Short mmCIF file of C-alpha atoms and ligand atoms in Angstrom, two decimals:
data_model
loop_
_atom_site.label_atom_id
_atom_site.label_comp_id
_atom_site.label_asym_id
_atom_site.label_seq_id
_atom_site.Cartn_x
_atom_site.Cartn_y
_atom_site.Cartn_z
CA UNK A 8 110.25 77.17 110.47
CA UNK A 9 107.65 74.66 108.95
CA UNK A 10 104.36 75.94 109.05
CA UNK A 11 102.15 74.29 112.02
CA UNK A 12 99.40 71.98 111.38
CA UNK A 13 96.26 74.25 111.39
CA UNK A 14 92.92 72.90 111.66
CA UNK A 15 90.45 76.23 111.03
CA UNK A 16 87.24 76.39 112.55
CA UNK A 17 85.19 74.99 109.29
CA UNK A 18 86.13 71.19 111.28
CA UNK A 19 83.86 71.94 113.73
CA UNK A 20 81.13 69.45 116.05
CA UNK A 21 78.53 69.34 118.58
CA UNK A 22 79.07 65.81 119.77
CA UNK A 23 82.66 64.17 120.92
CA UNK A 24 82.39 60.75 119.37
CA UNK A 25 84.74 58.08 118.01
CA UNK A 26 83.09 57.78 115.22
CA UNK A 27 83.64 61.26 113.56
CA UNK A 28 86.47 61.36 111.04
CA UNK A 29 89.89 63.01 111.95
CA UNK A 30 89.98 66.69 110.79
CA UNK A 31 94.11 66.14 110.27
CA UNK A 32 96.48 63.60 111.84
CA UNK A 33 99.64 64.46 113.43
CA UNK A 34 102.54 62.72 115.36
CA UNK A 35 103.48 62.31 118.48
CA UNK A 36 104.98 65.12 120.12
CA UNK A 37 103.69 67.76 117.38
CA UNK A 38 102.12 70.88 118.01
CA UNK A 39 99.01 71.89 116.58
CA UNK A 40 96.73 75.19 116.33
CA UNK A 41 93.62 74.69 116.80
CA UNK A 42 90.67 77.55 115.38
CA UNK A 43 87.68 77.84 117.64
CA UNK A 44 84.33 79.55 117.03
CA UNK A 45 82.14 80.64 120.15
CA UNK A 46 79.81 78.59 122.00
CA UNK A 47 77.24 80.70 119.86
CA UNK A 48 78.89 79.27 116.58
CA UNK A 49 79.75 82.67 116.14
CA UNK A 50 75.91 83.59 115.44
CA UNK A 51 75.83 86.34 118.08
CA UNK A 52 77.30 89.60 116.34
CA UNK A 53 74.52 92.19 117.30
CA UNK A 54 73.00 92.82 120.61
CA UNK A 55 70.26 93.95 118.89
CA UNK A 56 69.88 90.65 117.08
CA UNK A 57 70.32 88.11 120.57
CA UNK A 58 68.83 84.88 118.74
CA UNK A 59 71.75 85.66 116.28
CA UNK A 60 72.13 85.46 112.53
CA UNK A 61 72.41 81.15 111.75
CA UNK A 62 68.92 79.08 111.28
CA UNK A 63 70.63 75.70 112.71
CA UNK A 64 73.58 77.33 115.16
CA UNK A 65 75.42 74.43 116.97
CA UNK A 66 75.97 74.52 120.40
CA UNK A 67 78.95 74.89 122.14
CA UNK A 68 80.88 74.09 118.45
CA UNK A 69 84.53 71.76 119.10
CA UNK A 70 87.06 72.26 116.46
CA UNK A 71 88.91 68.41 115.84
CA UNK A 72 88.76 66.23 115.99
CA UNK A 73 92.75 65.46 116.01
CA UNK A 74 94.34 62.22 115.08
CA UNK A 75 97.31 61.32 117.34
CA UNK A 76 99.10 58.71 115.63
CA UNK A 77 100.54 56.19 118.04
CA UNK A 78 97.92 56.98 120.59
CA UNK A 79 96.02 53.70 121.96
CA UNK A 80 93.09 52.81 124.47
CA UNK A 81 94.76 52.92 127.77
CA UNK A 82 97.64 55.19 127.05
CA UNK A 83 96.93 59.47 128.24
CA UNK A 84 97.11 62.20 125.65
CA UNK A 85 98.65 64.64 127.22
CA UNK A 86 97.91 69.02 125.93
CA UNK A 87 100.20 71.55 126.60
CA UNK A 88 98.66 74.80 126.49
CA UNK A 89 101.05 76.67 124.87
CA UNK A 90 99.21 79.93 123.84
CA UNK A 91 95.49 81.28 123.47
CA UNK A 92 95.03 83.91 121.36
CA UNK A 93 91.19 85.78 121.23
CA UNK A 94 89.25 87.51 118.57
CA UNK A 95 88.97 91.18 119.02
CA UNK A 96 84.88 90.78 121.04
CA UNK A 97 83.30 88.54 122.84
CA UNK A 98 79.63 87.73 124.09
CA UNK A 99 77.44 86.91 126.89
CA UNK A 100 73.72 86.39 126.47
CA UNK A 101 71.39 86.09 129.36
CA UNK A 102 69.24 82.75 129.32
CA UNK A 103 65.75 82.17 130.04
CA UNK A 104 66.22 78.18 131.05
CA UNK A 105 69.39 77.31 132.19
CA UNK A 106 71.88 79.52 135.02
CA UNK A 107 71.06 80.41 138.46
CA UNK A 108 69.02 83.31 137.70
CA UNK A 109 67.06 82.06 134.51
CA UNK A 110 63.75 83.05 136.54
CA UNK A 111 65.14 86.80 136.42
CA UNK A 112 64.57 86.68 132.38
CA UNK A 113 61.30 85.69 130.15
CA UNK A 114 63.57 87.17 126.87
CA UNK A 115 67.20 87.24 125.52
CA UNK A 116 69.39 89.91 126.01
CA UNK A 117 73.18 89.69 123.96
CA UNK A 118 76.16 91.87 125.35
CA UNK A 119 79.15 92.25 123.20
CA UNK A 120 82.13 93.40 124.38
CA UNK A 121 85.38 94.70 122.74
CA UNK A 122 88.57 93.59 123.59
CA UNK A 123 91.29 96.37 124.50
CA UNK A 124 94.96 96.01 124.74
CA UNK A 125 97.48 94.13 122.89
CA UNK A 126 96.29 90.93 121.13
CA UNK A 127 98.99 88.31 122.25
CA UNK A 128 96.94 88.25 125.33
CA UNK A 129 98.64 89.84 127.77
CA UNK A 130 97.15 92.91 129.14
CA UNK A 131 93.82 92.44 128.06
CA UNK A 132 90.59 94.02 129.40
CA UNK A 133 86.90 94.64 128.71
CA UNK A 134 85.51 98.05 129.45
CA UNK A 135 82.19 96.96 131.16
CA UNK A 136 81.46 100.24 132.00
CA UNK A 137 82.21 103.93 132.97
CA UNK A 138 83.08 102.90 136.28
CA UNK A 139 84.71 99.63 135.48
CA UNK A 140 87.46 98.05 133.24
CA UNK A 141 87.85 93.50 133.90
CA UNK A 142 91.20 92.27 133.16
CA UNK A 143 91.60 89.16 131.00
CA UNK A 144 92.16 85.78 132.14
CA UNK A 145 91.43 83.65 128.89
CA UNK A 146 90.50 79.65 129.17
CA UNK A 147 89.13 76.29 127.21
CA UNK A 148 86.06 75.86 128.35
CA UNK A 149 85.26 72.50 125.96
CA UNK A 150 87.86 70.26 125.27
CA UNK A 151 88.23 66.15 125.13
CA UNK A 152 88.81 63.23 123.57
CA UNK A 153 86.22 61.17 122.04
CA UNK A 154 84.59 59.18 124.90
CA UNK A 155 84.08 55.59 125.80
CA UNK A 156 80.79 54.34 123.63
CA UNK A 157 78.25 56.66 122.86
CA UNK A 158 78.96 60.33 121.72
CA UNK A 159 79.09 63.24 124.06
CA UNK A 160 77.16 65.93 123.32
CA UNK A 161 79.73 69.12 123.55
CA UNK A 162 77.64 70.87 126.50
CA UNK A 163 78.21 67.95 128.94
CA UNK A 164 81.40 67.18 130.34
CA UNK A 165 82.46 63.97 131.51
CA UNK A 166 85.35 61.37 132.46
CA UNK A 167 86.34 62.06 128.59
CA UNK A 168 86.95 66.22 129.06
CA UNK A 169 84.00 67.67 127.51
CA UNK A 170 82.36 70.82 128.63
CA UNK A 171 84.48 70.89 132.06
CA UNK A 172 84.67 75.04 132.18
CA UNK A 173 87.61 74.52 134.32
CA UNK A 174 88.81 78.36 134.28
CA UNK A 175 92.30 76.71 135.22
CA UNK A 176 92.68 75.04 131.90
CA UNK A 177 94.96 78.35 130.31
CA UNK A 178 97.91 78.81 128.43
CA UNK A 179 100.86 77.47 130.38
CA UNK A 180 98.72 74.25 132.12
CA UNK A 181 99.17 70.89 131.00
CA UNK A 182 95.89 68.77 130.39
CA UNK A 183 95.86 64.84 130.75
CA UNK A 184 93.18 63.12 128.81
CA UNK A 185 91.60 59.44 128.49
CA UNK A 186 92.71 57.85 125.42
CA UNK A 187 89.32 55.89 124.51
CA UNK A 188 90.08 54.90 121.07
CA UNK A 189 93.09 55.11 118.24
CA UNK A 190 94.29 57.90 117.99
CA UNK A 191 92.55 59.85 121.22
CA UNK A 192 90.44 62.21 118.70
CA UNK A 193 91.24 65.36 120.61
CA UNK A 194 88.59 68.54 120.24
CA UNK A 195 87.94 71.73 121.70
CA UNK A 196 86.21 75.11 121.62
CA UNK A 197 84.20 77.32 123.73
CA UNK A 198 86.76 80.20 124.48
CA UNK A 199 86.21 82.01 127.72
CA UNK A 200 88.05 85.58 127.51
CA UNK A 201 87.15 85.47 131.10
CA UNK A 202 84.85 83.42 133.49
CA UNK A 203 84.86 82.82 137.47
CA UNK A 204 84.46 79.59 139.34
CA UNK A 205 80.89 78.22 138.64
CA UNK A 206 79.98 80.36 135.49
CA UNK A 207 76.66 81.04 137.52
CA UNK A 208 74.69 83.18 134.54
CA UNK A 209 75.34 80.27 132.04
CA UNK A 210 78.11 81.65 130.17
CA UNK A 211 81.65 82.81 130.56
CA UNK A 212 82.89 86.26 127.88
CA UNK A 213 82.24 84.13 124.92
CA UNK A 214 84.90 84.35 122.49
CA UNK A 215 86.48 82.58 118.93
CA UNK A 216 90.14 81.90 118.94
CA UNK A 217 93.53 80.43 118.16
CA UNK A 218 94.78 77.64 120.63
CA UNK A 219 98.08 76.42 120.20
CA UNK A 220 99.00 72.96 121.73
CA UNK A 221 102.00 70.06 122.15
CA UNK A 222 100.16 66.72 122.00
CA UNK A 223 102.08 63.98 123.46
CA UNK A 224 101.35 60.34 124.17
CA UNK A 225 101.72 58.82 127.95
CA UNK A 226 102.36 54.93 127.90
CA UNK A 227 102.27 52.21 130.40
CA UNK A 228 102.15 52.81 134.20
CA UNK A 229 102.77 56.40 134.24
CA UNK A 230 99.49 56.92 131.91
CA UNK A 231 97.74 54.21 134.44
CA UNK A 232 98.63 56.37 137.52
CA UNK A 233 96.79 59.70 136.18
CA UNK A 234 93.40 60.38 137.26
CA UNK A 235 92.15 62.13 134.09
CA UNK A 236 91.33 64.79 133.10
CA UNK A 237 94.19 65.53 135.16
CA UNK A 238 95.23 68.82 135.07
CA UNK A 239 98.64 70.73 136.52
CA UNK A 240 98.74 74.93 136.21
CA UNK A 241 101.16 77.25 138.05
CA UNK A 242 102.23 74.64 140.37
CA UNK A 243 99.46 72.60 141.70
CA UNK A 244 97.84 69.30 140.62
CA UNK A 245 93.97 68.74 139.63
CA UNK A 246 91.17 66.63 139.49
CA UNK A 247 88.59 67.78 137.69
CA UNK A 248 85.18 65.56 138.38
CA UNK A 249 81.72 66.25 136.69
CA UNK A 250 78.29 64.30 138.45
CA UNK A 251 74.49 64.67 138.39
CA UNK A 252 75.28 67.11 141.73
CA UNK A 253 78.07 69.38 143.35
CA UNK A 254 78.18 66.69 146.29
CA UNK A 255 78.58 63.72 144.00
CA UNK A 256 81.39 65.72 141.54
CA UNK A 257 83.19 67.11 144.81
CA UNK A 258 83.19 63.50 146.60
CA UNK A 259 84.60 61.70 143.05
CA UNK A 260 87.31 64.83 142.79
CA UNK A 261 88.49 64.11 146.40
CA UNK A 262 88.41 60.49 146.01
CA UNK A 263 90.51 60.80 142.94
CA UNK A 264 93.25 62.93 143.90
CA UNK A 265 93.58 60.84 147.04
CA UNK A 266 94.20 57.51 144.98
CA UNK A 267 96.99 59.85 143.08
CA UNK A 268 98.18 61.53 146.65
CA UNK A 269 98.83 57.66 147.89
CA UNK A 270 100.41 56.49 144.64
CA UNK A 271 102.47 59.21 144.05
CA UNK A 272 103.55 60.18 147.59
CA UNK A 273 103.60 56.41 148.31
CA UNK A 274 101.04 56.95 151.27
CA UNK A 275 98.32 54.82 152.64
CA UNK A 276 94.93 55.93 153.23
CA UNK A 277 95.31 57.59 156.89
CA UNK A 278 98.87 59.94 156.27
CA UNK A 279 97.00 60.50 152.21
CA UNK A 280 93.82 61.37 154.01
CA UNK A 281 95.91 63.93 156.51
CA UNK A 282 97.32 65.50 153.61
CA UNK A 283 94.05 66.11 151.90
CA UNK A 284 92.78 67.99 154.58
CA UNK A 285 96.18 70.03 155.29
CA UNK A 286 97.01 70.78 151.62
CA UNK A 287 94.11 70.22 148.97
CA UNK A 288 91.60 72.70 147.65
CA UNK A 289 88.18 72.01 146.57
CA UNK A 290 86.86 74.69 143.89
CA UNK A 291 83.92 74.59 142.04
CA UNK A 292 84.23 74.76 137.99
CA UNK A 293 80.27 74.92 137.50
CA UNK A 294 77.10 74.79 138.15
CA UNK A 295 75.05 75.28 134.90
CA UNK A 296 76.07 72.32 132.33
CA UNK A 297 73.91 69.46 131.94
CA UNK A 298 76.12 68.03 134.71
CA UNK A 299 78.04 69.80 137.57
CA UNK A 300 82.18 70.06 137.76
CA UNK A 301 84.37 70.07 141.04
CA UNK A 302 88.48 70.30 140.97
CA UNK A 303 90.55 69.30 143.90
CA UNK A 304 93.66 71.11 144.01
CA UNK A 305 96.92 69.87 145.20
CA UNK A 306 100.33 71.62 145.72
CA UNK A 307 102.91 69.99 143.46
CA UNK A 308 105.85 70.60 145.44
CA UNK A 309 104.49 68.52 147.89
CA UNK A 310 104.53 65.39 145.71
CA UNK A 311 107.98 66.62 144.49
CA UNK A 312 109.56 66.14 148.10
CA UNK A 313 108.38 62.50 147.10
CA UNK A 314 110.24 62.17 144.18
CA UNK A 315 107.63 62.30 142.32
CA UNK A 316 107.99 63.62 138.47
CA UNK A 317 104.79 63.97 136.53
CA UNK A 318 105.14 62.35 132.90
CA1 LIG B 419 81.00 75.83 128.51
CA1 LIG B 420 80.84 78.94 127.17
#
């Protein structure tokens, strides 16, 4: 078996932009590993150093970008997560200005925990403490294309990916993603070993990586009909919205997934409306990036009865 395309986390990137150069190309269809660092730039190693070891650490660091050759404006990358593989620790670190509780703290404190178990991910635990061992559930926290216009700054998410800490983005989901410019210019970091719905201290078990993905290119009106990012994991269909406010980000991921409901189900806005409220899910990704992230959920099968086949 050929050796797959690789790109190690030297290629890494604060800022999603079309104008950064490719870190490798690769064709339609390929798959690609991907080599993260942590959202610390892997700075963090000590808890008794929790400023870390690097004079100019970037923030929230994306490995890319990719080149997708054949990949246009308008079209839909689409990312199968086919495997996440973690570093042996990971790290949180308390904050004194962003999280929920940032008024608890006036310091940094860094916790590092070891990863037990068997390192092709299944099994996995932290030992958090005598009375306590948390099983695994590892995610992408960061990942995109390179936006419409300006760069993105890789803390923010937005309609381009971005920062989404969607815990549902995992090995086995599929991830639909704007195609902004040639090529797509696909990125990601920002491991989370584990992290629950609204990452409420400000950061998920921060972790470097492996990510292994199948990049493929969605033309014409099947890419049109995808409300990205656009997610589908064990079974169910997402939207995955990010606004100035939970209210605003919930509304937009409701909104969206109805305009997919109708189009896909071939409903109009009263019977795609009653489905909404019988089926869909509304789950909160976060509350702590520079802007806040709602996902609507959606059972597939539903859509399926429909004939329906997502591309
Ligand atoms: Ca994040
Ligand atoms: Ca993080």
């Amino acid at each position: 078996m050929a050796d797959i395309l690789t790109i190690t986390s030297e290629h890494v990137s604060g800022i999603l932009t079309k104008n950064a150069a490719p870190a490798a190309f690769c064709r339609n269809g390929d798959t690609v590993v991907f080599e993260t660092r942590d959202c610390y730039d892997d700075a963090v190693v000590s808890e008794e150093r929790p400023l870390g070891d690097k004079t100019n650490p970037i923030e929230n660091p994306a490995t890319g970008p990719l080149y997708v050759e054949g990949a246009q404006p308008g079209d839909v990358l689409k990312v199968e997560i086919l495997d996440i593989r973690l570093r042996d620790w990971g790290v949180m670190r308390s904050s004194t200005m962003c999280g929920v509780f940032h008024e608890d703290f006036t310091e940094r404190t860094a916790r590092i925990f070891p990863i037990c178990g068997e390192a092709d991910g299944s099994g996995q635990y932290i030992v958090f403490d005598g009375c306590l061992n948390i099983p695994l559930d590892p995610m992408i926290g960061v990942i995109g294309t390179a936006p419409v216009g300006e760069g993105v700054t890789t803390d923010t998410p937005h309609s381009h990916g971005g920062n989404m800490d969607c815990h549902k983005i995992m090995k086995g989901s599929t991830l639909y993603l704007p195609v902004n410019t040639p090529g797509a210019l696909l990125s990601m970091g920002d491991l989370h070993a584990l992290m629950g719905d609204g990452e409420v201290f400000i950061c998920g078990l921060e972790i470097a990586g492996r990510v292994t993905v199948r990049v493929s290119v969605v033309r014409g009106a099947k890419a049109a009909a995808l409300p990205t990012p656009f997610l589908f994991c064990r079974g169910r269909v997402m939207t995955i919205q990010s606004a100035a406010t939970l209210d605003a980000a919930g509304d937009a991921a409701a909104r969206a997934m109805k305009e997919f409901v109708k189009k896909a189900a071939g409903k109009d806005n009263f019977e795609a409306g009653l489905l909404m409220s019988l089926l869909s899910d509304m789950a909160v990704c976060q509350v702590v990036d520079p802007l806040k992230t709602v996902r609507v959920e959606f059972p597939f099968d539903v859509l399926e009865k429909y004939g329906y086949r997502l591309p």
